[in-house]
Short mmCIF file of C-alpha atoms in Angstrom, two decimals:
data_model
loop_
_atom_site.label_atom_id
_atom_site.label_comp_id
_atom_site.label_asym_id
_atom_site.label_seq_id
_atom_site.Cartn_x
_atom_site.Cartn_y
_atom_site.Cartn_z
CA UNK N 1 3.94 -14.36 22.95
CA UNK N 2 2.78 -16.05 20.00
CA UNK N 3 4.07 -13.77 16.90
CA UNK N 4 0.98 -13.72 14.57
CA UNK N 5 -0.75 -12.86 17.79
CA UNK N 6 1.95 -10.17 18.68
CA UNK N 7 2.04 -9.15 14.51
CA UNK N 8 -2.08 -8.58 14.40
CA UNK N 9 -1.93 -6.12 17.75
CA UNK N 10 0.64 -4.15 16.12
CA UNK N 11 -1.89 -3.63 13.17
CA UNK N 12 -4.44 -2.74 15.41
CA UNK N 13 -2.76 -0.62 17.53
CA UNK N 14 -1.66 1.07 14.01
CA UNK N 15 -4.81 1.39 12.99
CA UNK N 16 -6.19 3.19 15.99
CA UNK N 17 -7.55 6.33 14.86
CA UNK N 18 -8.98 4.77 11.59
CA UNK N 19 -10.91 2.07 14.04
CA UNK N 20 -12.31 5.28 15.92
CA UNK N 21 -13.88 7.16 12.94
CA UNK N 22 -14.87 4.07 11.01
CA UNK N 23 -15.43 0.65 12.73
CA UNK N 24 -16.34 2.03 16.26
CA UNK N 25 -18.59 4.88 14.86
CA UNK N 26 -20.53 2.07 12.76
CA UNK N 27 -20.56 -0.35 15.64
CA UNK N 28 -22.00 1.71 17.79
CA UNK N 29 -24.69 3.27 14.89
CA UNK N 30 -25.67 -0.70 14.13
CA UNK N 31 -26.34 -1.65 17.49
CA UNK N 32 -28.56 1.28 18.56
CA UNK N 33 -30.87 1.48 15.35
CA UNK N 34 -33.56 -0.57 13.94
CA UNK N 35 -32.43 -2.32 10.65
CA UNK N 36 -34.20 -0.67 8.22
CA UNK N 37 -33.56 1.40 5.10
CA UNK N 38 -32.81 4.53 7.01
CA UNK N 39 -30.06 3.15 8.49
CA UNK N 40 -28.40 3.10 5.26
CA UNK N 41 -28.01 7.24 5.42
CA UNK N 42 -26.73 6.95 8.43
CA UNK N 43 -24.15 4.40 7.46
CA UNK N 44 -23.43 6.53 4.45
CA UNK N 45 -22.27 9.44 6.42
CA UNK N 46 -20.24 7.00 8.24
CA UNK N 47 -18.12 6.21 5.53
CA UNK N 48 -17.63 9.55 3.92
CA UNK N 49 -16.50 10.72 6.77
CA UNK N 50 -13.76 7.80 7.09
CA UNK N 51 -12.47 9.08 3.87
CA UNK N 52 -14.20 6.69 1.31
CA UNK N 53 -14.87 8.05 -1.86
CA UNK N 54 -18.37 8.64 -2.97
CA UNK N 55 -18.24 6.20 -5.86
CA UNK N 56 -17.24 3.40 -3.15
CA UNK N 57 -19.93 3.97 -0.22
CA UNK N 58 -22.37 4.10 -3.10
CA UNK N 59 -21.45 0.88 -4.33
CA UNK N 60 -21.38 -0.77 -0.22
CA UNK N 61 -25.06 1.29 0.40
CA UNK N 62 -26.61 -0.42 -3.22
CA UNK N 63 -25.78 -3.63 -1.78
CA UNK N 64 -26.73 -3.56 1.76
CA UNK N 65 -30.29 -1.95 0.06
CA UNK N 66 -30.44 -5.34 -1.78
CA UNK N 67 -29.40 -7.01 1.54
CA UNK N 68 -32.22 -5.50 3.65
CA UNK N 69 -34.78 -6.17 0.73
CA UNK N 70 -33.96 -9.56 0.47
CA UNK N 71 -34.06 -10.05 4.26
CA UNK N 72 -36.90 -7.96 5.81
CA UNK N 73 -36.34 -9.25 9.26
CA UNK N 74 -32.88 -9.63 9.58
CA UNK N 75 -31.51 -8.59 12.55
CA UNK N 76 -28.40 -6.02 13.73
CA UNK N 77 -25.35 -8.90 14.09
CA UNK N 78 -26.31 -10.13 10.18
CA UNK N 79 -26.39 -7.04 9.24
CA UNK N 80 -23.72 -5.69 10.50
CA UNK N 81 -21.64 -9.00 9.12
CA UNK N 82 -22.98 -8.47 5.77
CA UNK N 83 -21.47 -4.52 6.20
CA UNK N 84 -18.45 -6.22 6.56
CA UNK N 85 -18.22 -8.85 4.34
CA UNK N 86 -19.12 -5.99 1.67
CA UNK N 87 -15.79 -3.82 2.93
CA UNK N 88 -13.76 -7.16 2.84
CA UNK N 89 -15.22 -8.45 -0.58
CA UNK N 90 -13.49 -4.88 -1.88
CA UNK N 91 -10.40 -5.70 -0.16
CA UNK N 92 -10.20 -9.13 -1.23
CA UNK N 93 -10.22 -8.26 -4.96
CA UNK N 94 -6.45 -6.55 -5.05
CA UNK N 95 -5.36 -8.89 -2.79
CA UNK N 96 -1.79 -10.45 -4.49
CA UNK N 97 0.93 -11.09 -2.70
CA UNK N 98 4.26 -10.16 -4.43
CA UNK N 99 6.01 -13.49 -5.43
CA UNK N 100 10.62 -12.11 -6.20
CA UNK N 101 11.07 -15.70 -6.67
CA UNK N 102 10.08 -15.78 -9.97
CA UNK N 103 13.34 -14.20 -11.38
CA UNK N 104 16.24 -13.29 -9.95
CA UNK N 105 17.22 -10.37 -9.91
CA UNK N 106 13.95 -9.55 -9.14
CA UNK N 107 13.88 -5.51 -9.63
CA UNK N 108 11.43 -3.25 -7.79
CA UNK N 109 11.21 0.27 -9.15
CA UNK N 110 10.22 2.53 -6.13
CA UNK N 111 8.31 5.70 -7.12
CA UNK N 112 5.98 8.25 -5.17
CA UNK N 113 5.74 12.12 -4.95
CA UNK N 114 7.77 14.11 -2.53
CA UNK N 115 7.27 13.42 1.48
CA UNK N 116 5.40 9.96 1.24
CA UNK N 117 8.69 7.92 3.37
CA UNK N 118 9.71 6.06 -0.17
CA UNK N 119 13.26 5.62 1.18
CA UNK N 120 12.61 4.95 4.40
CA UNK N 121 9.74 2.39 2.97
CA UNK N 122 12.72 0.79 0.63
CA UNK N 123 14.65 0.20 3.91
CA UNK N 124 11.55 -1.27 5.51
CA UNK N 125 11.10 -3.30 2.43
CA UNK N 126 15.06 -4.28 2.30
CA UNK N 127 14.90 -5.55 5.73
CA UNK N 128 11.79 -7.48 5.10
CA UNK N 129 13.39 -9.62 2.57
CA UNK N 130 16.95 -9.59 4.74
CA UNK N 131 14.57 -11.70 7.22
CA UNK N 132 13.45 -14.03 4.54
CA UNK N 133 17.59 -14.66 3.79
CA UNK N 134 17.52 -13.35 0.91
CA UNK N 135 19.89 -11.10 -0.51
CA UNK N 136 18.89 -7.46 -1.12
CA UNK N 137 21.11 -4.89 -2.96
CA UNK N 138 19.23 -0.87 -3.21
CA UNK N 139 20.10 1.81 -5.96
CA UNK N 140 20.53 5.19 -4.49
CA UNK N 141 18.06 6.73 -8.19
CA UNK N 142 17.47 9.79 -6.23
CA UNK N 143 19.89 12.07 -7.22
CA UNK N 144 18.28 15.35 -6.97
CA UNK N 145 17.84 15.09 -3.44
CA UNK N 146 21.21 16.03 -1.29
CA UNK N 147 20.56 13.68 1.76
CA UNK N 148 18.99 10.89 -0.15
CA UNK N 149 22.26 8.92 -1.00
CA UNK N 150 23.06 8.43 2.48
CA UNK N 151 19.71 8.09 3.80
CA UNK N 152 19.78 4.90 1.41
CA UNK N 153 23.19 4.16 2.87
CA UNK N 154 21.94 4.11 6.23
CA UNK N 155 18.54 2.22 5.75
CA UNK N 156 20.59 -0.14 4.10
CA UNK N 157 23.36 -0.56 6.54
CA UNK N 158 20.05 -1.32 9.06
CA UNK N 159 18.15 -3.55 7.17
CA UNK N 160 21.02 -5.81 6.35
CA UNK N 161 21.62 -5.32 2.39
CA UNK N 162 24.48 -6.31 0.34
CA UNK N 163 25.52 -3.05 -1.08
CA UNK N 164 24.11 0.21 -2.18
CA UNK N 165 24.69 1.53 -5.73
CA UNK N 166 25.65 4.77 -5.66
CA UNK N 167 27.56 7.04 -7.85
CA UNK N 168 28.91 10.31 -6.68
CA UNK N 169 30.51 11.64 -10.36
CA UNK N 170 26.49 12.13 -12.40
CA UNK N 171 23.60 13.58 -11.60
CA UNK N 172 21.56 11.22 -13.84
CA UNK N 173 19.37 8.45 -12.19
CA UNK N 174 19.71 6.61 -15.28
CA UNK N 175 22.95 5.86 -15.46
CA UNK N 176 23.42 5.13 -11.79
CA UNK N 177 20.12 2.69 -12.23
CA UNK N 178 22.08 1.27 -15.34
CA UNK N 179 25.07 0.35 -12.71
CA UNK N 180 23.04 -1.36 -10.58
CA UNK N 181 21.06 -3.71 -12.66
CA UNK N 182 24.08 -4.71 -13.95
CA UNK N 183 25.80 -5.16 -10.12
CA UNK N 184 22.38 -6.74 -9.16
CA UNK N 185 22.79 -9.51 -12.18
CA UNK N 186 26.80 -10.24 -11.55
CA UNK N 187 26.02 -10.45 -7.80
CA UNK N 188 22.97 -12.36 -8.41
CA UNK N 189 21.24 -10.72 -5.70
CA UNK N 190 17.76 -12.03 -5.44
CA UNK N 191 16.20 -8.75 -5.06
CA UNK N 192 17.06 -4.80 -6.39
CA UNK N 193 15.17 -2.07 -5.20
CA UNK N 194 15.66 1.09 -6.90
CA UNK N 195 15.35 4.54 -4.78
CA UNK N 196 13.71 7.46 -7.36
CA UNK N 197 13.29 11.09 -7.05
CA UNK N 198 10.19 12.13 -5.03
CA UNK N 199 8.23 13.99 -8.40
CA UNK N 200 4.75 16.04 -8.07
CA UNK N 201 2.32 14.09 -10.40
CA UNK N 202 1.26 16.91 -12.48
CA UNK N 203 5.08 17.45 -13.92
CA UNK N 204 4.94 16.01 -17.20
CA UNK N 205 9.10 16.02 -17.42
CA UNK N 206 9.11 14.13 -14.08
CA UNK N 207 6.78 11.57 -15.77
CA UNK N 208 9.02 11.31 -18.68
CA UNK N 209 12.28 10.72 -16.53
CA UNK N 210 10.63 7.85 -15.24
CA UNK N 211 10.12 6.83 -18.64
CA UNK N 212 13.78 6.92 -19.73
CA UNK N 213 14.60 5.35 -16.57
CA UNK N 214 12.29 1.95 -17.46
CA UNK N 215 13.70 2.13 -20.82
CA UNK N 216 17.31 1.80 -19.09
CA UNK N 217 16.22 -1.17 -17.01
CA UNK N 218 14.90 -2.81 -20.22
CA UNK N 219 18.32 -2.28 -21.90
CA UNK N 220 19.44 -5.36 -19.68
CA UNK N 221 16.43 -7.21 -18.82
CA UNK N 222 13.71 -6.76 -21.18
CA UNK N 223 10.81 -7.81 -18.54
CA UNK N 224 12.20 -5.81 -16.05
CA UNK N 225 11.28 -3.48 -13.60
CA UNK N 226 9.29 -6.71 -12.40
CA UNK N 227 7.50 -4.84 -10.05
CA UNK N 228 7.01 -0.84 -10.45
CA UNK N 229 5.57 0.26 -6.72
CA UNK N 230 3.67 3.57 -5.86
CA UNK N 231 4.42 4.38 -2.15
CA UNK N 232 1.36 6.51 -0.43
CA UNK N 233 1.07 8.27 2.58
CA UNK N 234 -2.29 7.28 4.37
CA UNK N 235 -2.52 10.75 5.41
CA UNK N 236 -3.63 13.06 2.24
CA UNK N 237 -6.92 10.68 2.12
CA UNK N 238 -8.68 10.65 -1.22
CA UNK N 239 -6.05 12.20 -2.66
CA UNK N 240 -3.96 9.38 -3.03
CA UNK N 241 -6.70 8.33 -5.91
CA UNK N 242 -5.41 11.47 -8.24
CA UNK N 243 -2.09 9.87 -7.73
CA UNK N 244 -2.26 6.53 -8.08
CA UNK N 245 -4.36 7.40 -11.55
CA UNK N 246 -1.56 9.28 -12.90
CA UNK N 247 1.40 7.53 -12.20
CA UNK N 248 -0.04 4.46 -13.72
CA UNK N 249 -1.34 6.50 -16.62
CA UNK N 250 2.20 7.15 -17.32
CA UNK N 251 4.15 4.06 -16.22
CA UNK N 252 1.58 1.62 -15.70
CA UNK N 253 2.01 0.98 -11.83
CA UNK N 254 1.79 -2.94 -10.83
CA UNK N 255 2.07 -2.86 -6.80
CA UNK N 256 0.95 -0.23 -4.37
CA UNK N 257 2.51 0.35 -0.68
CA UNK N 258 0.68 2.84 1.78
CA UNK N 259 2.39 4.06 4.40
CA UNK N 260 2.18 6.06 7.70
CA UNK N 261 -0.81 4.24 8.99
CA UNK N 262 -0.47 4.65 12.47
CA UNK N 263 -0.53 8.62 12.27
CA UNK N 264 -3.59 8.60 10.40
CA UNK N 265 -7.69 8.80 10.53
CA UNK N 266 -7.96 8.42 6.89
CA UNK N 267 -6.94 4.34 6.51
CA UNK N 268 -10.42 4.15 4.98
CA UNK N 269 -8.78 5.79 1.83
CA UNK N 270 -7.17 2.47 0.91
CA UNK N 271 -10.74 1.23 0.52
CA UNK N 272 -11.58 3.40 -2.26
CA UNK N 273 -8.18 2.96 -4.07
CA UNK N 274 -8.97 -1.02 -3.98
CA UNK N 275 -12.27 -0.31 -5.57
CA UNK N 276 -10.92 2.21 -8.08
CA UNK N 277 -8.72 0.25 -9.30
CA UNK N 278 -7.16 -3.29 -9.92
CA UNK N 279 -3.53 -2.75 -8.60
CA UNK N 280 -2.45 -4.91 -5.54
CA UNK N 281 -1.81 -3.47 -2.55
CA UNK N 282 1.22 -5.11 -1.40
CA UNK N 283 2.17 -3.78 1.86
CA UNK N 284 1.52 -1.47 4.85
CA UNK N 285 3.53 1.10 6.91
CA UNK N 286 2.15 0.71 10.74
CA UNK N 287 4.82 2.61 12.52
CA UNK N 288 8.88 4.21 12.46
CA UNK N 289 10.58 1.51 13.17
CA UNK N 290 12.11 -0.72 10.38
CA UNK N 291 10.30 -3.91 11.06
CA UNK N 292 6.93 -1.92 11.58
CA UNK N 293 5.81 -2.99 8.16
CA UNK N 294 3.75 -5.96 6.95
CA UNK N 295 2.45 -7.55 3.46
CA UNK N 296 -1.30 -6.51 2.93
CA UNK N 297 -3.72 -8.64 4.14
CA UNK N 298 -7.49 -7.90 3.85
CA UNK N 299 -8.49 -10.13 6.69
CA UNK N 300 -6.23 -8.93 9.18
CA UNK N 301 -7.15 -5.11 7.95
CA UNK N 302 -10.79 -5.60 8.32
CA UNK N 303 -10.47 -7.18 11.76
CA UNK N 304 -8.03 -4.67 13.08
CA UNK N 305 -10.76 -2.26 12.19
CA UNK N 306 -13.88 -3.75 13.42
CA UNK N 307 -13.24 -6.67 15.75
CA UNK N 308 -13.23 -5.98 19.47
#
């Protein structure tokens, strides 16, 4: 089978129960009404209900208003294109891939509130690059959870990496984070990822270990972390706007990952967080396994969604 063929029907099969409450519920409401302007509160509802913000289905209803004034006649497939083009268009604007070649080590600094899959998502991400040969070392940062150490170790050991960082005598991420880099740079790994603690948002002390752990990083490599990633789960919805607003308030967040696709209705929300805001979304989480995980790509998203 061929494997962007194979790779695309894994995204769609992901992205099942988003494709029921928002592509086939607007499918089926474009084909069966007259275009017209009340079609647009119909279309509205549509898209609330999928878990887009209010700011963002106002801003897609505005336009297909303009659309429908401009074209009095048009008729239900141009329409309905020109409902998608507006959902892509959103997409489209975050859409950066992440380039590591452009210094090595290149250092990811993994962050995310408690229960999101961050580790797992940093083996996922580990095994990624392993496939790309490149060579991929992981920092166990999470020191206040028990298991987390050798959950590392064992993502890890799966996805292929050099070496996990670990340190068994402190209970401070810094310091353990501080090892690493320095590992990372004398091994001249092409890529560190560095495990954190899973914090609540609203904790201001959280925040401010984050802080002190950049500061660290920047004790070695001043431009580093190259890349500081929020990890989402797909399932709290709108929610994940409150989040992704206050991490970067605090630590200025450059990359976003949202994960657990596949168990979720609410794929929509990664709509709204495009329009909210100008952070890439780099990559997806469509399933448990370790290689059910792909870079972001609006096209594919959009026609997983809507295309039959």
């Amino acid at each position: 089978m061929n494997y962007k063929y194979n790779f695309f029907n894994r995204l769609k099969q992901s992205l099942l129960n988003t494709r029921k409450k928002l592509g086939d519920n607007i499918t089926k409401l474009v084909r069966n009404k007259k275009v017209d302007v009340d079609i647009l509160n119909n279309i509205e509802n549509k898209l609330l209900v999928a878990d887009i913000s209010t700011q963002t289905t106002q801003k897609i209803i505005n336009n297909l208003k303009n659309y429908i004034n401009l074209h009095a006649n048009c008729n239900n497939k141009s329409f309905y294109d020109t409902l998608r083009d507006e959902i892509l268009n959103i997409l489209i604007s975050i859409d950066k891939p992440l380039l590591i070649e452009e210094r090595k080590p290149f250092i990811i600094l993994m962050v995310g509130v408690n229960g999101v899959g961050k580790t797992t998502t940093i083996g996922k991400l580990a095994y990624y690059y392993h496939l790309k040969n490149k060579s991929v070392m992981l920092a166990a940062g999470d020191t206040c959870r028990v298991a987390a150490t050798d959950q590392l170790e064992i993502m890890g050991k799966r996805s292929g990496c050099v070496a996990v960082i670990k340190n068994n005598t402190t209970s401070d991420p810094a310091s353990v984070i501080f090892d690493a880099v320095k590992m990372a740079k004398m091994k001249l790994a092409d890529l560190l990822i560095i495990d954190t603690a899973g914090r609540l948002q609203n904790k201001i002390y959280a925040m401010e270990e984050l802080k002190k752990i950049i500061r660290v990083i920047k004790k070695i490599d001043i431009e580093a972390p190259h890349e500081t990633m929020l990890v989402l789960d797909a399932n709290i919805g709108q929610n994940s706007i409150s989040q992704v607003r206050i991490f970067n308030d605090a630590i200025k967040i450059t990359g976003l990952i949202m994960t657990k696709l596949d168990g979720s209705a609410k794929g929509g929300a990664l709509l709204s967080i495009a329009d909210h805001f100008s952070i890439p979304i780099r990559y997806i989480g469509i399933g448990q396994n370790i290689d059910d995980f792909q870079p972001f790509e609006p096209h594919n998203f959009v026609e997983a969604i809507f295309k039959k």
